[in-house]
Coordinates of C-alpha atoms in Angstrom, one line a residue:
M1309 CA 95.3 15.4 252.6
P1310 CA 99.0 14.6 252.9
S1311 CA 101.1 17.5 251.5
N1312 CA 103.2 15.1 249.5
L1313 CA 100.4 13.0 248.2
V1314 CA 101.4 13.2 244.5
F1315 CA 105.0 12.2 245.3
L1316 CA 103.8 9.4 247.5
H1317 CA 101.3 8.1 244.9
C1318 CA 103.8 8.1 242.1
A1319 CA 106.5 6.4 244.2
A1320 CA 104.0 3.7 245.4
K1321 CA 103.0 3.2 241.7
F1322 CA 106.6 2.9 240.6
M1323 CA 107.6 0.5 243.5
E1324 CA 104.3 -1.4 243.4
V1325 CA 103.6 -0.9 247.0
T1326 CA 99.9 -1.8 246.8
K1327 CA 98.9 -0.9 250.3
V1328 CA 100.2 2.7 250.0
L1329 CA 98.9 2.9 246.5
A1330 CA 95.4 2.0 247.6
Q1331 CA 95.4 4.7 250.2
T1332 CA 96.6 7.4 247.8
E1333 CA 94.1 6.4 245.2
K1334 CA 91.3 6.7 247.8
C1335 CA 92.5 10.3 248.5
M1336 CA 92.5 11.0 244.8
E1337 CA 88.9 10.1 244.5
E1338 CA 88.0 13.0 246.8
I1339 CA 89.9 15.6 244.7
R1340 CA 86.7 17.6 244.2
Y1341 CA 86.5 18.2 247.9
W1342 CA 90.0 19.5 248.3
A1343 CA 90.7 23.1 249.0
W1344 CA 92.1 25.4 246.3
P1345 CA 95.7 25.5 247.8
E1346 CA 95.8 21.7 248.1
V1347 CA 94.9 21.3 244.4
L1348 CA 97.4 24.0 243.4
L1349 CA 100.2 22.4 245.5
S1350 CA 99.5 19.0 243.9
L1351 CA 99.7 20.5 240.5
K1352 CA 103.1 22.0 241.3
Q1353 CA 104.2 18.5 242.4
C1354 CA 103.1 17.1 239.1
Q1355 CA 105.2 19.7 237.4
E1356 CA 108.3 18.4 239.2
L1357 CA 107.5 14.9 238.0
E1358 CA 106.8 15.9 234.4
T1359 CA 108.6 12.8 233.0
S1360 CA 106.2 10.5 234.9
S1361 CA 103.2 9.3 232.9
E1362 CA 101.3 8.8 236.2
A1363 CA 102.0 12.4 237.1
E1364 CA 100.6 13.6 233.8
S1365 CA 97.4 11.6 234.3
L1366 CA 97.0 13.1 237.8
A1367 CA 97.6 16.6 236.5
V1368 CA 94.6 16.3 234.1
K1369 CA 92.3 15.3 237.0
L1370 CA 93.8 18.1 239.3
M1371 CA 93.4 20.7 236.6
D1372 CA 89.8 19.8 236.0
A1373 CA 89.2 20.2 239.7
L1374 CA 90.9 23.6 239.7
V1375 CA 88.8 24.9 236.9
E1376 CA 85.6 23.5 238.4
K1377 CA 86.3 25.5 241.5
L1378 CA 86.6 28.7 239.4
C1379 CA 83.3 27.9 237.7
L1380 CA 81.6 27.2 241.0
A1381 CA 82.9 30.5 242.2
I1382 CA 81.0 32.2 239.3
E1383 CA 77.8 30.5 240.4
A1384 CA 78.5 31.5 244.0
S1385 CA 78.8 35.2 243.0
P1386 CA 76.4 35.7 240.1
S1387 CA 76.9 39.5 240.1
S1388 CA 80.6 39.1 239.3
A1389 CA 81.9 38.7 235.7
A1390 CA 84.3 36.0 237.0
C1391 CA 85.2 34.2 240.2
S1392 CA 84.8 35.9 243.5
P1393 CA 88.1 36.5 245.1
S1394 CA 90.0 36.3 248.3
P1395 CA 92.2 39.0 249.7
D1396 CA 94.7 36.4 250.8
S1397 CA 94.4 33.5 248.4
S1398 CA 97.1 31.5 250.3
L1399 CA 94.6 31.1 253.1
F1400 CA 91.7 30.4 250.7
R1401 CA 89.9 27.1 251.1
F1402 CA 86.8 26.2 249.0
S1403 CA 84.8 23.0 249.1
C1404 CA 81.2 22.0 248.4
D1405 CA 79.9 22.6 251.9
S1406 CA 77.6 25.6 252.4
K1407 CA 79.8 27.2 255.1
S1408 CA 82.8 27.4 252.7
T1409 CA 80.6 28.7 249.9
E1410 CA 79.2 31.4 252.1
S1411 CA 82.7 32.5 253.2
F1412 CA 83.8 32.5 249.6
K1413 CA 80.8 34.7 248.5
N1414 CA 81.6 37.3 251.2
S1415 CA 85.3 37.6 250.2
S1416 CA 86.9 40.6 248.4
S1417 CA 85.2 41.9 245.3
R1418 CA 88.2 41.6 243.0
T1419 CA 87.9 39.2 240.1
T1420 CA 91.5 38.5 239.4
W1421 CA 92.7 37.0 242.7
W1422 CA 93.6 33.8 241.0
F1423 CA 95.9 35.3 238.3
D1424 CA 99.2 35.2 240.4
E1425 CA 98.4 31.7 241.7
V1426 CA 98.0 30.2 238.3
L1427 CA 101.3 31.8 237.2
V1428 CA 103.2 29.3 239.4
L1429 CA 102.3 26.6 236.9
S1430 CA 104.4 25.6 233.9
P1431 CA 103.6 26.9 230.4
G1432 CA 102.3 23.5 229.5
L1433 CA 99.9 23.3 232.5
V1434 CA 98.8 26.9 231.9
K1435 CA 97.9 25.9 228.3
T1436 CA 95.8 23.0 229.7
F1437 CA 94.2 25.4 232.2
L1438 CA 93.2 27.8 229.4
K1439 CA 91.7 25.2 227.2
L1440 CA 89.5 24.0 230.1
V1441 CA 88.3 27.5 231.1
V1442 CA 87.4 28.2 227.4
L1443 CA 85.6 24.9 227.2
R1444 CA 83.7 25.8 230.4
K1445 CA 82.6 29.1 228.8
F1446 CA 84.5 31.1 231.4
D1447 CA 84.1 34.9 231.1
N1448 CA 86.0 35.9 227.9
V1449 CA 87.0 39.4 229.2
T1450 CA 88.6 37.8 232.3
I1451 CA 90.5 35.2 230.2
A1452 CA 91.8 38.0 227.9
R1453 CA 93.0 40.0 230.9
F1454 CA 94.7 37.0 232.4
L1455 CA 96.5 36.2 229.1
F1456 CA 98.0 39.7 228.8
Y1457 CA 98.9 39.6 232.5
Y1458 CA 100.4 36.2 232.1
Q1459 CA 102.5 37.2 229.1
K1460 CA 103.8 40.4 230.8
V1461 CA 104.8 38.8 234.1
K1462 CA 106.3 35.6 232.7
F1463 CA 108.4 37.4 230.0
C1464 CA 110.5 39.0 232.7
S1465 CA 112.5 35.8 233.4
A1466 CA 111.7 33.5 230.5
S1467 CA 114.1 32.2 227.9
S1468 CA 113.5 32.8 224.2
N1469 CA 112.0 29.4 223.8
E1470 CA 109.7 29.9 226.8
K1471 CA 108.7 33.3 225.5
R1472 CA 107.8 31.8 222.2
E1473 CA 105.7 29.1 223.9
I1474 CA 103.9 31.6 226.1
L1475 CA 103.2 33.9 223.2
E1476 CA 101.9 31.1 221.0
T1477 CA 99.6 30.0 223.9
T1478 CA 98.4 33.6 224.3
V1479 CA 97.6 34.0 220.6
D1480 CA 95.9 30.5 220.3
T1481 CA 93.6 31.3 223.2
L1482 CA 92.8 34.9 222.1
Y1483 CA 91.9 33.5 218.7
V1484 CA 89.0 31.5 220.1
L1485 CA 87.6 34.2 222.3
D1486 CA 84.8 36.6 221.4
R1487 CA 86.6 39.4 219.4
S1488 CA 84.7 42.1 221.4
C1489 CA 86.4 40.8 224.6
V1490 CA 89.9 41.3 223.3
P1491 CA 91.4 44.8 223.4
Y1492 CA 92.3 45.5 219.8
K1493 CA 95.2 47.8 220.5
S1494 CA 96.8 45.2 222.7
L1495 CA 97.1 42.9 219.7
F1496 CA 99.7 45.2 218.1
G1497 CA 101.8 44.8 221.3
V1498 CA 101.6 41.0 220.8
L1499 CA 102.5 41.5 217.2
R1500 CA 105.7 43.3 217.9
L1501 CA 106.8 40.5 220.3
A1502 CA 105.7 37.8 217.8
L1503 CA 107.8 39.3 215.0
G1504 CA 110.9 39.4 217.2
L1505 CA 110.4 35.8 218.4
H1506 CA 109.5 34.2 215.1
I1507 CA 106.6 32.3 216.4
D1508 CA 105.0 29.4 214.5
K1509 CA 103.7 30.4 211.1
S1510 CA 100.2 29.1 211.7
V1511 CA 99.9 31.0 215.0
M1512 CA 101.2 34.1 213.4
N1513 CA 98.5 33.7 210.8
K1514 CA 95.8 33.7 213.5
L1515 CA 97.2 36.9 215.0
E1516 CA 97.2 38.6 211.5
V1517 CA 93.6 37.5 211.0
M1518 CA 92.5 38.8 214.3
I1519 CA 94.1 42.2 213.5
G1520 CA 93.0 42.2 209.9
Q1521 CA 89.3 41.4 210.5
Q1522 CA 89.0 44.5 212.7
L1523 CA 91.2 46.7 210.5
E1524 CA 88.8 49.6 210.7
Q1525 CA 89.9 50.1 214.3
A1526 CA 93.6 50.5 213.4
T1527 CA 95.5 53.7 213.0
L1528 CA 98.3 54.6 210.6
D1529 CA 100.9 54.3 213.4
N1530 CA 99.7 50.7 214.1
L1531 CA 100.4 49.8 210.5
L1532 CA 103.9 51.4 210.3
V1533 CA 105.7 48.2 211.3
P1534 CA 109.4 48.2 210.5
S1535 CA 110.4 45.7 207.8
P1536 CA 112.2 42.5 208.9
S1537 CA 115.9 42.9 209.1
K1538 CA 116.6 40.9 205.9
S1539 CA 114.3 43.2 203.9
S1540 CA 115.5 46.4 202.3
H1541 CA 112.0 48.1 202.6
L1542 CA 111.5 50.6 205.3
Y1543 CA 108.1 49.2 206.3
Y1544 CA 106.6 45.7 206.4
V1545 CA 104.4 46.1 203.4
N1546 CA 103.6 42.4 203.1
L1547 CA 102.1 42.4 206.6
V1548 CA 99.7 45.2 205.7
L1549 CA 98.7 43.4 202.5
R1550 CA 97.8 40.3 204.7
F1551 CA 95.9 42.5 207.1
A1552 CA 93.8 43.9 204.3
K1553 CA 93.2 40.5 202.8
A1554 CA 91.9 39.3 206.1
F1555 CA 89.6 42.3 206.3
F1556 CA 88.1 42.0 202.8
D1557 CA 87.8 38.2 202.9
G1558 CA 86.1 38.4 206.3
G1559 CA 82.6 38.7 204.9
K1560 CA 80.1 41.5 204.2
R1561 CA 81.2 44.9 205.5
G1562 CA 79.3 48.0 206.1
S1563 CA 80.0 51.1 204.0
S1564 CA 81.4 52.9 207.1
Q1565 CA 83.9 50.2 207.8
M1566 CA 84.9 50.0 204.1
K1567 CA 85.5 53.8 203.9
K1568 CA 87.5 53.8 207.1
V1569 CA 89.8 51.0 205.8
A1570 CA 90.1 52.7 202.4
T1571 CA 91.2 55.9 204.0
L1572 CA 93.6 54.1 206.3
I1573 CA 95.2 52.2 203.3
D1574 CA 95.5 55.4 201.3
Q1575 CA 97.3 57.0 204.2
Y1576 CA 99.6 54.1 204.4
V1577 CA 100.3 54.1 200.7
A1578 CA 101.2 57.8 200.9
E1579 CA 103.6 57.1 203.8
V1580 CA 105.5 54.3 202.1
A1581 CA 105.5 55.8 198.6
P1582 CA 108.9 57.7 199.0
D1583 CA 110.7 54.5 200.0
P1584 CA 113.3 54.0 197.2
C1585 CA 113.5 50.3 197.8
L1586 CA 109.7 49.6 197.4
K1587 CA 109.3 47.7 194.2
P1588 CA 106.6 48.9 191.7
S1589 CA 104.8 45.5 191.8
K1590 CA 104.5 45.8 195.6
F1591 CA 103.3 49.4 195.3
L1592 CA 100.8 48.4 192.7
S1593 CA 99.5 45.7 195.1
L1594 CA 98.9 48.4 197.7
L1595 CA 97.1 50.7 195.2
T1596 CA 94.7 47.9 194.1
L1597 CA 93.9 46.6 197.6
V1598 CA 90.8 48.6 198.1
P1599 CA 87.7 48.0 196.0
D1600 CA 87.0 51.1 193.8
S1601 CA 83.5 51.4 195.4
A1602 CA 85.1 52.1 198.8
R1603 CA 87.0 55.2 197.5
E1604 CA 85.0 58.4 197.0
S1605 CA 88.0 60.2 195.7
H1606 CA 91.3 59.2 194.1
E1607 CA 93.1 62.4 195.1
D1608 CA 95.1 60.8 197.9
I1609 CA 96.4 57.9 195.7
Y1610 CA 97.2 60.4 192.9
R1611 CA 99.4 62.2 195.3
A1612 CA 100.9 58.9 196.5
I1613 CA 101.7 57.9 192.9
D1614 CA 103.2 61.3 192.2
M1615 CA 105.6 60.8 195.2
Y1616 CA 106.4 57.3 194.2
L1617 CA 107.3 58.4 190.6
E1618 CA 109.5 61.2 192.1
A1619 CA 111.4 58.6 194.2
H1620 CA 111.6 56.0 191.4
A1621 CA 112.7 57.9 188.3
G1622 CA 114.2 54.7 186.7
L1623 CA 110.8 53.0 186.2
T1624 CA 110.1 51.6 182.8
N1625 CA 107.2 53.1 180.8
G1626 CA 105.2 49.9 181.4
E1627 CA 105.7 50.1 185.2
R1628 CA 104.8 53.7 185.2
L1629 CA 101.6 53.2 183.2
N1630 CA 100.5 50.3 185.3
L1631 CA 100.5 52.6 188.3
I1632 CA 98.7 55.5 186.5
R1633 CA 96.0 53.1 185.2
T1634 CA 94.9 52.5 188.8
L1635 CA 93.5 56.1 188.9
S1636 CA 89.9 56.7 188.1
Y1637 CA 89.7 59.9 186.2
E1638 CA 86.1 60.5 187.2
K1639 CA 87.1 60.4 190.9
L1640 CA 89.8 63.1 190.6
P1641 CA 88.9 66.7 191.6
V1642 CA 89.2 69.2 188.8
Q1643 CA 92.4 70.7 190.3
S1644 CA 94.1 67.2 190.4
R1645 CA 93.1 66.6 186.8
A1646 CA 94.6 69.8 185.7
H1647 CA 97.7 69.1 187.8
M1648 CA 98.1 65.6 186.3
S1649 CA 97.8 66.9 182.7
C1650 CA 100.7 69.2 183.3
N1651 CA 102.7 66.8 185.5
T1652 CA 105.7 65.6 183.5
K1653 CA 106.1 62.5 185.7
F1654 CA 102.8 61.3 184.4
Q1655 CA 103.3 62.3 180.8
E1656 CA 106.8 61.9 179.5
I1657 CA 107.6 58.8 177.5
E1658 CA 111.1 58.2 176.2
T1659 CA 109.9 56.9 172.8
L1660 CA 107.9 59.9 171.8
D1661 CA 109.2 61.2 168.5
D1662 CA 109.5 65.0 167.7
E1663 CA 106.0 65.2 166.3
Q1664 CA 104.5 63.4 169.3
Q1665 CA 106.5 65.5 171.7
Q1666 CA 105.2 68.7 170.0
E1667 CA 101.6 67.4 170.2
R1668 CA 102.0 66.8 173.9
K1669 CA 103.3 70.3 174.4
Q1670 CA 100.3 71.7 172.5
L1671 CA 98.0 69.7 174.8
V1672 CA 99.6 71.1 177.9
L1673 CA 99.3 74.6 176.5
R1674 CA 95.6 74.1 175.9
V1675 CA 95.2 73.0 179.5
K1676 CA 96.9 76.2 180.8
K1677 CA 94.8 78.3 178.5
V1678 CA 91.6 76.8 179.6
E1679 CA 92.6 76.9 183.2
S1680 CA 93.4 80.7 183.0
S1681 CA 89.9 81.3 181.5
G1682 CA 88.3 80.5 184.9
D1683 CA 85.5 78.5 183.2
S1684 CA 85.4 75.3 185.4
E1685 CA 82.9 73.5 183.3
K1686 CA 84.9 74.2 180.2
L1687 CA 88.1 73.2 182.0
K1688 CA 86.6 69.9 183.0
E1689 CA 85.4 69.1 179.5
H1690 CA 88.7 70.0 177.9
I1691 CA 90.9 68.2 180.5
E1692 CA 89.0 65.0 180.1
G1693 CA 89.7 64.9 176.4
I1694 CA 93.3 66.0 176.8
Q1695 CA 94.0 63.5 179.5
W1696 CA 92.8 60.5 177.7
R1697 CA 94.5 61.7 174.4
V1698 CA 97.8 61.8 176.3
M1699 CA 97.1 58.4 177.8
E1700 CA 96.5 57.0 174.3
L1701 CA 99.7 58.4 173.1
E1702 CA 101.6 56.9 175.9
R1703 CA 100.1 53.4 175.4
A1704 CA 100.8 53.6 171.6
C1705 CA 104.4 54.6 172.3
L1706 CA 104.9 51.9 174.9
K1707 CA 103.8 49.3 172.3
M1708 CA 106.2 50.8 169.8
Q1709 CA 109.0 50.7 172.3
T1710 CA 108.4 47.0 173.0
Q1711 CA 108.4 46.2 169.3
M1712 CA 111.7 48.1 168.9
E1713 CA 113.3 46.2 171.7
V1714 CA 112.4 42.9 170.1
I1715 CA 113.8 44.1 166.8
K1716 CA 117.1 45.1 168.5
K1717 CA 117.4 41.7 170.1
R1718 CA 116.9 40.0 166.7
T1719 CA 119.5 42.2 165.1
K1720 CA 121.9 41.6 167.9
G1721 CA 121.4 37.8 167.6
T1722 CA 122.0 38.0 163.8
S1723 CA 125.3 39.8 164.2
R1724 CA 126.8 37.1 166.4
G1725 CA 126.8 34.6 163.5
S1726 CA 125.0 33.7 160.4
N1727 CA 124.6 30.1 161.6
R1728 CA 122.5 31.1 164.7
S1729 CA 118.8 31.2 164.3
L1730 CA 116.8 34.3 165.1
P1731 CA 114.8 34.2 168.3
K1732 CA 111.0 34.1 168.1
L1733 CA 109.3 37.4 168.3
C1734 CA 107.3 36.5 171.5
S1735 CA 110.0 34.4 173.2

């Protein structure tokens, strides 16, 4: 095969030199018999003629031949997870004759000999190559290994746009592989790069789904991703919310998986609770992520809410009560129930009048008295009644406060002029 066959063929096609074109086309018909270096060289030539439609057509045929050789290599070495290798692939020649096949089978035992050779191809051709190896049901573990190697090597000299293209190809391909063949921890490395490069939203969604669907394998450190530069939050809370959604929407889960994720989310909630910029609505979303059935105890989220209230003293009564209502009283240990009943951050309401304040103090004194008695059963019984009584007081006071605010608005509107109509109560 002429070393410049692709150039010769495209030139003959362009100049309409029929005699030369007939010769090159005859050579092209025997692509499947070409050696590996010859196919690779021709693909590189197609890259240089990327604006030529004829070169694009040839590239498809050449790429199909290249992938076929890798698949034949698997058949030639059935004990290997991927293609049998060659210690010096620049000298490697493979055809369909038995002699070449036998030589191929007796070569080195490494399965990644082709990684560096494929790297000489453009991102576009690598993308085509990957689609074909997936279609041919190539070993998924080997494909995943190549993808991470490809991304690591190419990033050293790539531009931002090239990096984005490489990373999007990596994610798109990983997404269609068997999840068990993709190293889970490596996905977080890809995530860090993806966040910095602002990859396509649909591709980012695939990456988040891959991570979220296996969230039980994650650690707290994995989830503590710094917030985007434009956000005031310390951590990227929305990202974790999307991870959790992918996990819980991913079908039926075992109790063990659910408990692991519940524990992980509770740890994350405790970690982000002191963030003074974390809005109560976002914190509430985190608290309500996990189904109640997955939590055996609410002690951790009680502590998290306590820390959040400490860092957000300016919350309205309604915001504070919304957080407190996420707690299941029955899932709190006796000690936490006693602590909450005496915890002013959980009890004080600005609209309590003198009589109500006095009643609250009496309730707290009753808790302390029962606690000092050492009777755990009695303590449990009394605290349950006390806690819910306090909660009822707070809800009633919150309602009163809302009504008072409406009345104040009406009064303020009236004072501005007798000709102005009063606003509706529920407006």
